[in-house]
Tab-separated table of C-alpha atoms in Angstrom:
chain	number	residue	atom	x	y	z
A	43	UNK	CA	23.494	22.133	166.663
A	44	UNK	CA	22.798	20.570	163.232
A	45	UNK	CA	20.178	17.992	162.467
A	46	UNK	CA	21.611	14.523	162.015
A	47	UNK	CA	20.303	12.121	159.397
A	48	UNK	CA	18.377	9.491	161.298
A	49	UNK	CA	18.495	5.902	160.153
A	50	UNK	CA	16.872	4.253	163.154
A	51	UNK	CA	14.697	1.927	161.102
A	52	UNK	CA	15.610	0.799	157.574
A	53	UNK	CA	12.658	-1.160	156.161
A	54	UNK	CA	13.285	-3.820	153.520
A	55	UNK	CA	10.722	-4.276	150.741
A	56	UNK	CA	10.933	-7.119	148.192
A	57	UNK	CA	11.667	-5.740	144.745
A	58	UNK	CA	9.349	-8.160	142.970
A	59	UNK	CA	6.141	-7.086	144.727
A	60	UNK	CA	4.425	-4.057	143.094
A	61	UNK	CA	1.878	-3.591	145.897
A	62	UNK	CA	4.547	-3.562	148.596
A	63	UNK	CA	6.745	-1.138	146.661
A	64	UNK	CA	3.791	1.194	146.157
A	65	UNK	CA	2.803	1.252	149.831
A	66	UNK	CA	6.269	1.033	151.405
A	67	UNK	CA	6.384	4.726	152.276
A	68	UNK	CA	3.295	4.783	154.485
A	69	UNK	CA	4.853	3.021	157.476
A	70	UNK	CA	7.086	5.874	158.613
A	71	UNK	CA	10.513	4.229	158.315
A	72	UNK	CA	13.532	6.529	158.244
A	73	UNK	CA	14.821	4.663	155.165
A	74	UNK	CA	13.501	2.138	152.658
A	75	UNK	CA	15.603	-0.570	151.023
A	76	UNK	CA	14.152	-2.185	147.915
A	77	UNK	CA	15.626	-5.652	147.717
A	78	UNK	CA	16.852	-7.256	144.496
A	79	UNK	CA	18.932	-9.907	146.273
A	80	UNK	CA	17.617	-12.540	148.679
A	81	UNK	CA	13.932	-11.633	148.363
A	82	UNK	CA	13.904	-12.135	144.590
A	83	UNK	CA	14.048	-15.514	142.866
A	84	UNK	CA	16.528	-16.034	140.035
A	85	UNK	CA	13.660	-16.236	137.560
A	86	UNK	CA	12.393	-12.785	138.604
A	87	UNK	CA	15.671	-10.843	138.746
A	88	UNK	CA	15.110	-8.989	135.460
A	89	UNK	CA	11.474	-8.053	136.082
A	90	UNK	CA	12.125	-7.012	139.696
A	91	UNK	CA	15.008	-4.792	138.604
A	92	UNK	CA	12.776	-2.924	136.161
A	93	UNK	CA	9.967	-2.728	138.702
A	94	UNK	CA	12.234	-1.120	141.299
A	95	UNK	CA	13.593	1.280	138.676
A	96	UNK	CA	10.076	2.448	137.822
A	97	UNK	CA	9.021	2.707	141.465
A	98	UNK	CA	11.934	5.000	142.325
A	99	UNK	CA	11.533	7.052	139.167
A	100	UNK	CA	7.774	7.575	139.191
A	101	UNK	CA	6.583	7.234	142.798
A	102	UNK	CA	7.207	9.734	145.570
A	103	UNK	CA	8.403	8.461	148.947
A	104	UNK	CA	8.569	10.481	152.187
A	105	UNK	CA	12.035	9.180	153.079
A	106	UNK	CA	15.303	8.139	151.472
A	107	UNK	CA	15.162	5.065	149.242
A	108	UNK	CA	18.044	2.681	148.649
A	109	UNK	CA	18.409	-0.549	146.712
A	110	UNK	CA	20.099	-3.748	147.815
A	111	UNK	CA	21.637	-4.966	144.583
A	112	UNK	CA	23.043	-8.408	143.933
A	113	UNK	CA	26.775	-8.584	144.506
A	114	UNK	CA	28.853	-7.656	141.470
A	115	UNK	CA	30.391	-11.150	141.470
A	116	UNK	CA	26.969	-12.611	140.585
A	117	UNK	CA	25.429	-12.641	137.077
A	118	UNK	CA	23.040	-9.810	138.093
A	119	UNK	CA	25.101	-7.226	139.982
A	120	UNK	CA	26.290	-5.052	137.091
A	121	UNK	CA	22.864	-5.168	135.407
A	122	UNK	CA	21.311	-4.071	138.695
A	123	UNK	CA	23.596	-1.041	138.846
A	124	UNK	CA	23.051	-0.100	135.184
A	125	UNK	CA	19.270	-0.166	135.562
A	126	UNK	CA	18.822	1.188	139.077
A	127	UNK	CA	21.311	4.062	138.916
A	128	UNK	CA	19.386	5.593	135.999
A	129	UNK	CA	16.440	6.086	138.382
A	130	UNK	CA	18.655	7.834	140.967
A	131	UNK	CA	18.231	5.971	144.248
A	132	UNK	CA	19.480	7.717	147.385
A	133	UNK	CA	21.920	4.907	148.053
A	134	UNK	CA	23.130	1.490	146.947
A	135	UNK	CA	23.487	-1.272	149.539
A	136	UNK	CA	26.110	-3.834	148.600
A	137	UNK	CA	25.512	-7.241	150.215
A	138	UNK	CA	28.349	-9.553	151.211
A	139	UNK	CA	30.851	-6.690	151.039
A	140	UNK	CA	34.389	-7.925	151.618
A	141	UNK	CA	36.998	-5.578	150.148
A	142	UNK	CA	37.773	-1.916	149.569
A	143	UNK	CA	38.311	-2.713	145.894
A	144	UNK	CA	34.640	-3.662	145.495
A	145	UNK	CA	33.572	-0.380	147.067
A	146	UNK	CA	35.928	1.607	144.815
A	147	UNK	CA	34.687	-0.188	141.684
A	148	UNK	CA	31.043	0.547	142.482
A	149	UNK	CA	31.964	4.136	143.355
A	150	UNK	CA	33.430	4.536	139.872
A	151	UNK	CA	30.291	3.066	138.268
A	152	UNK	CA	28.097	5.449	140.254
A	153	UNK	CA	30.311	8.405	139.327
A	154	UNK	CA	29.928	7.614	135.625
A	155	UNK	CA	26.165	7.240	136.030
A	156	UNK	CA	25.887	10.606	137.790
A	157	UNK	CA	27.796	12.220	134.914
A	158	UNK	CA	25.732	10.390	132.263
A	159	UNK	CA	22.341	11.336	133.724
A	160	UNK	CA	23.273	14.797	135.004
A	161	UNK	CA	22.803	13.951	138.667
A	162	UNK	CA	24.690	16.073	141.248
A	163	UNK	CA	28.124	14.635	141.956
A	164	UNK	CA	28.134	12.510	145.090
A	165	UNK	CA	24.339	12.503	145.404
A	166	UNK	CA	24.070	8.695	145.377
A	167	UNK	CA	25.525	7.216	148.548
A	168	UNK	CA	26.625	3.702	149.443
A	169	UNK	CA	26.523	1.289	152.327
A	170	UNK	CA	28.118	-2.127	152.660
A	171	UNK	CA	26.753	-5.148	154.503
A	172	UNK	CA	29.352	-7.307	156.242
A	173	UNK	CA	28.373	-10.975	156.137
A	174	UNK	CA	31.669	-12.863	156.492
A	175	UNK	CA	34.830	-12.869	158.633
A	176	UNK	CA	36.778	-11.476	155.665
A	177	UNK	CA	34.350	-8.596	155.332
A	178	UNK	CA	34.538	-7.930	159.057
A	179	UNK	CA	38.331	-7.827	158.969
A	180	UNK	CA	38.198	-5.275	156.129
A	181	UNK	CA	35.339	-3.137	157.448
A	182	UNK	CA	37.354	0.000	158.157
A	183	UNK	CA	39.129	-0.162	154.772
A	184	UNK	CA	35.740	-0.444	153.066
A	185	UNK	CA	34.267	2.350	155.165
A	186	UNK	CA	36.935	4.820	154.013
A	187	UNK	CA	37.258	3.507	150.436
A	188	UNK	CA	34.746	6.024	149.098
A	189	UNK	CA	33.293	9.330	150.341
A	190	UNK	CA	29.919	7.907	149.314
A	191	UNK	CA	30.007	5.401	152.169
A	192	UNK	CA	27.451	6.574	154.714
A	193	UNK	CA	27.045	3.359	156.709
A	194	UNK	CA	28.067	-0.231	157.213
A	195	UNK	CA	25.686	-2.966	158.290
A	196	UNK	CA	25.891	-6.526	159.467
A	197	UNK	CA	24.011	-9.346	157.783
A	198	UNK	CA	23.527	-11.581	160.786
A	199	UNK	CA	22.175	-14.759	159.207
A	200	UNK	CA	24.934	-15.102	156.624
A	201	UNK	CA	27.574	-14.062	159.143
A	202	UNK	CA	26.701	-16.713	161.721
A	203	UNK	CA	26.442	-19.306	158.964
A	204	UNK	CA	30.004	-18.462	157.945
A	205	UNK	CA	30.991	-19.062	161.585
A	206	UNK	CA	29.408	-22.534	161.415
A	207	UNK	CA	26.875	-21.593	164.090
A	208	UNK	CA	23.376	-20.104	164.169
A	209	UNK	CA	21.615	-17.076	165.637
A	210	UNK	CA	20.532	-17.386	169.244
A	211	UNK	CA	18.068	-15.302	171.181
A	212	UNK	CA	20.767	-13.546	173.178
A	213	UNK	CA	22.970	-12.944	170.144
A	214	UNK	CA	26.240	-13.830	171.886
A	215	UNK	CA	27.563	-15.340	168.639
A	216	UNK	CA	27.409	-11.851	167.054
A	217	UNK	CA	28.727	-9.838	170.009
A	218	UNK	CA	32.322	-9.622	168.780
A	219	UNK	CA	31.332	-8.874	165.182
A	220	UNK	CA	28.829	-6.206	166.212
A	221	UNK	CA	31.405	-4.564	168.472
A	222	UNK	CA	34.091	-4.608	165.779
A	223	UNK	CA	31.654	-3.129	163.272
A	224	UNK	CA	30.812	-0.249	165.613
A	225	UNK	CA	34.510	0.444	166.235
A	226	UNK	CA	35.289	0.512	162.499
A	227	UNK	CA	32.313	2.734	161.694
A	228	UNK	CA	33.107	5.201	164.462
A	229	UNK	CA	36.749	5.422	163.396
A	230	UNK	CA	35.616	6.090	159.818
A	231	UNK	CA	32.963	8.567	160.948
A	232	UNK	CA	29.971	6.808	159.356
A	233	UNK	CA	26.816	5.148	160.673
A	234	UNK	CA	26.359	1.501	161.604
A	235	UNK	CA	23.134	-0.505	161.160
A	236	UNK	CA	22.212	-3.824	162.754
A	237	UNK	CA	20.864	-6.970	161.138
A	238	UNK	CA	17.201	-7.962	160.764
A	239	UNK	CA	15.260	-9.873	163.429
A	240	UNK	CA	13.232	-12.511	161.638
A	241	UNK	CA	10.825	-13.817	164.328
A	242	UNK	CA	7.726	-11.664	163.761
A	243	UNK	CA	5.941	-13.143	166.804
A	244	UNK	CA	8.706	-12.390	169.323
A	245	UNK	CA	8.172	-8.693	170.088
A	246	UNK	CA	9.883	-8.964	173.468
A	247	UNK	CA	12.948	-10.532	171.878
A	248	UNK	CA	13.004	-7.850	169.200
A	249	UNK	CA	12.852	-5.050	171.786
A	250	UNK	CA	15.583	-6.680	173.841
A	251	UNK	CA	17.823	-6.885	170.773
A	252	UNK	CA	17.107	-3.216	169.947
A	253	UNK	CA	18.111	-2.148	173.464
A	254	UNK	CA	21.272	-4.260	173.269
A	255	UNK	CA	22.465	-2.855	169.931
A	256	UNK	CA	21.755	0.710	171.064
A	257	UNK	CA	23.962	0.106	174.095
A	258	UNK	CA	26.680	-1.218	171.760
A	259	UNK	CA	26.539	2.008	169.740
A	260	UNK	CA	24.471	1.169	166.661
A	261	UNK	CA	22.568	3.953	164.893
A	262	UNK	CA	19.635	1.792	163.832
A	263	UNK	CA	18.291	-1.555	162.749
A	264	UNK	CA	17.186	-3.229	159.543
A	265	UNK	CA	13.510	-4.223	159.625
A	266	UNK	CA	11.558	-6.693	157.520
A	267	UNK	CA	8.137	-6.119	159.089
A	268	UNK	CA	6.429	-2.704	159.306
A	269	UNK	CA	5.299	-3.314	162.893
A	270	UNK	CA	8.963	-3.405	163.962
A	271	UNK	CA	9.452	0.271	163.046
A	272	UNK	CA	7.579	1.680	166.037
A	273	UNK	CA	9.423	-0.669	168.377
A	274	UNK	CA	12.763	0.543	167.013
A	275	UNK	CA	11.684	4.155	167.518
A	276	UNK	CA	10.727	3.495	171.136
A	277	UNK	CA	14.316	2.462	171.801
A	278	UNK	CA	16.272	4.850	169.557
A	279	UNK	CA	14.248	8.074	169.934
A	280	UNK	CA	15.406	10.099	172.984
A	281	UNK	CA	12.839	9.964	175.773
A	282	UNK	CA	11.493	13.025	177.589
A	283	UNK	CA	13.657	12.122	180.582
A	284	UNK	CA	16.786	11.879	178.410
A	285	UNK	CA	16.020	15.224	176.749
A	286	UNK	CA	15.438	16.981	180.061
A	287	UNK	CA	18.704	15.630	181.456
A	288	UNK	CA	20.609	16.747	178.335
A	289	UNK	CA	19.117	20.224	178.645
A	290	UNK	CA	20.157	20.470	182.295
A	291	UNK	CA	23.701	19.347	181.484
A	292	UNK	CA	24.088	21.918	178.706
A	293	UNK	CA	22.514	24.659	180.826
A	294	UNK	CA	24.962	23.947	183.634
A	295	UNK	CA	27.789	24.022	181.100
A	296	UNK	CA	26.698	27.404	179.722
A	297	UNK	CA	26.322	28.858	183.228
A	298	UNK	CA	29.796	27.646	184.153
A	299	UNK	CA	31.254	29.248	181.028
A	300	UNK	CA	29.556	32.551	181.874
A	301	UNK	CA	30.995	32.450	185.394
A	302	UNK	CA	34.376	31.258	184.067
A	303	UNK	CA	34.132	28.408	186.542
A	304	UNK	CA	36.794	25.732	186.231
A	305	UNK	CA	34.643	22.909	187.524
A	306	UNK	CA	31.153	22.189	186.215
A	307	UNK	CA	28.697	20.260	188.334
A	308	UNK	CA	25.034	19.318	188.307
A	309	UNK	CA	23.223	17.982	191.356
A	310	UNK	CA	26.549	17.366	193.042
A	311	UNK	CA	28.039	15.417	190.124
A	312	UNK	CA	30.920	16.694	188.005
A	313	UNK	CA	30.189	17.308	184.326
A	314	UNK	CA	33.039	16.562	181.955
A	315	UNK	CA	33.533	16.939	178.197
A	316	UNK	CA	32.165	13.477	177.212
A	317	UNK	CA	28.935	14.194	179.112
A	318	UNK	CA	28.525	17.448	177.204
A	319	UNK	CA	29.118	15.662	173.902
A	320	UNK	CA	26.526	13.003	174.788
A	321	UNK	CA	24.016	15.668	175.825
A	322	UNK	CA	24.489	17.488	172.520
A	323	UNK	CA	24.003	14.207	170.646
A	324	UNK	CA	20.783	13.457	172.524
A	325	UNK	CA	19.329	16.840	171.586
A	326	UNK	CA	20.537	16.536	167.978
A	327	UNK	CA	18.837	13.145	167.644
A	328	UNK	CA	15.718	14.485	169.355
A	329	UNK	CA	15.587	17.385	166.915
A	330	UNK	CA	16.015	15.066	163.944
A	331	UNK	CA	13.253	12.828	165.293
A	332	UNK	CA	10.922	15.778	165.700
A	333	UNK	CA	10.554	15.478	169.469
A	334	UNK	CA	12.554	18.596	170.416
A	335	UNK	CA	12.609	22.138	169.089
A	336	UNK	CA	15.948	23.903	169.330
A	337	UNK	CA	14.703	27.498	169.488
A	338	UNK	CA	12.111	27.036	172.191
A	339	UNK	CA	13.648	24.084	173.952
A	340	UNK	CA	10.201	22.529	174.011
A	341	UNK	CA	9.463	18.890	173.450
A	342	UNK	CA	6.923	18.096	170.772
A	343	UNK	CA	4.901	14.965	170.114
A	344	UNK	CA	7.211	12.088	169.238
A	345	UNK	CA	7.293	10.836	165.679
A	346	UNK	CA	5.603	7.453	165.943
C-alpha cells in the first residue's frame, strides 16, 4: 500500500502580499497556491510576479507550492511563466482552461524551462481550472494532454456566471459540472479539486458543501481562509470508525484467501472487490494523513 499525495485543502494566498506569502505555510494546508490572477490588480501584476518568484526561491514551505498564473491569452500569462518557472514551483495552475492545445503549449514552455535551469524532467506539474462550458466539455482532453497534469479543478464563480446564474447555498447549479469533472478526472486517472467557498461566516454551509463534494468523489477543496483548512480535514480525513471498518474488511479478505474460500463475508454481509478497493483507499488516505501506521495497524493522532 503506497502513500497517496493528499490535496484535501489547497490554500490560496494573494501574490501581492509579502506578509501572507511569508506566513502561508504555518496553517497546515496540503498545498499552497500563490495567486497572480484575480487577487492581483493590473497595476501590481509585475511586482506580484517578482514577489512570488522570490518567495518560492528563498523561503521554505512545509508543503507543495503552486502558482495560479494569468491565462496565456492575457498580457501577463507568458511573463508569469517566464518569471515563476525560474523559481521552480511544484505546479502551475492555469485558470479558465478550455483546450488541450493550451495545456500542451504550457507543457512545452515548462519543458524548456526545466532544461534551461537544470530541473529534473517532469518535476513541475500542472493543473487546469475549468470555468466555462467549453472547458467542461474538453476536460478529459485537457486532463490527458500532458503527463504533468495532476489535477483539474472547477472555478465555481466564473462557471455559474457563464451559465447566466449565480451560486446558491445548495449548489444545484454546479451539480452537473461537478459530476462531469469527477468523471473526466477519474477516467484520466488524476485528482479533482472543488471550488472555493467565499462566505467566511457560514461554517455550517462550508461543512455541508465539503461533505457533498466528498460524496461526489472530489479529492479536496480550494480554500481562501486558513480557518477552512481544519474543516476540510474533518470531512476528508478518514475517521477512526472508517479506518477500523477498512481494517476488518481487509482482514476478512486475507483470511478468506488463506482458507481459499470462494465467498468472503463480514458480519453476515458479503464482501466484494469494490469494497476491498475502497477499504484499501481508506487506509492509504489515512496513512498519507498521518492517522494510521501501516506496520502496526495503529491509529495515531490526526493531523489537524
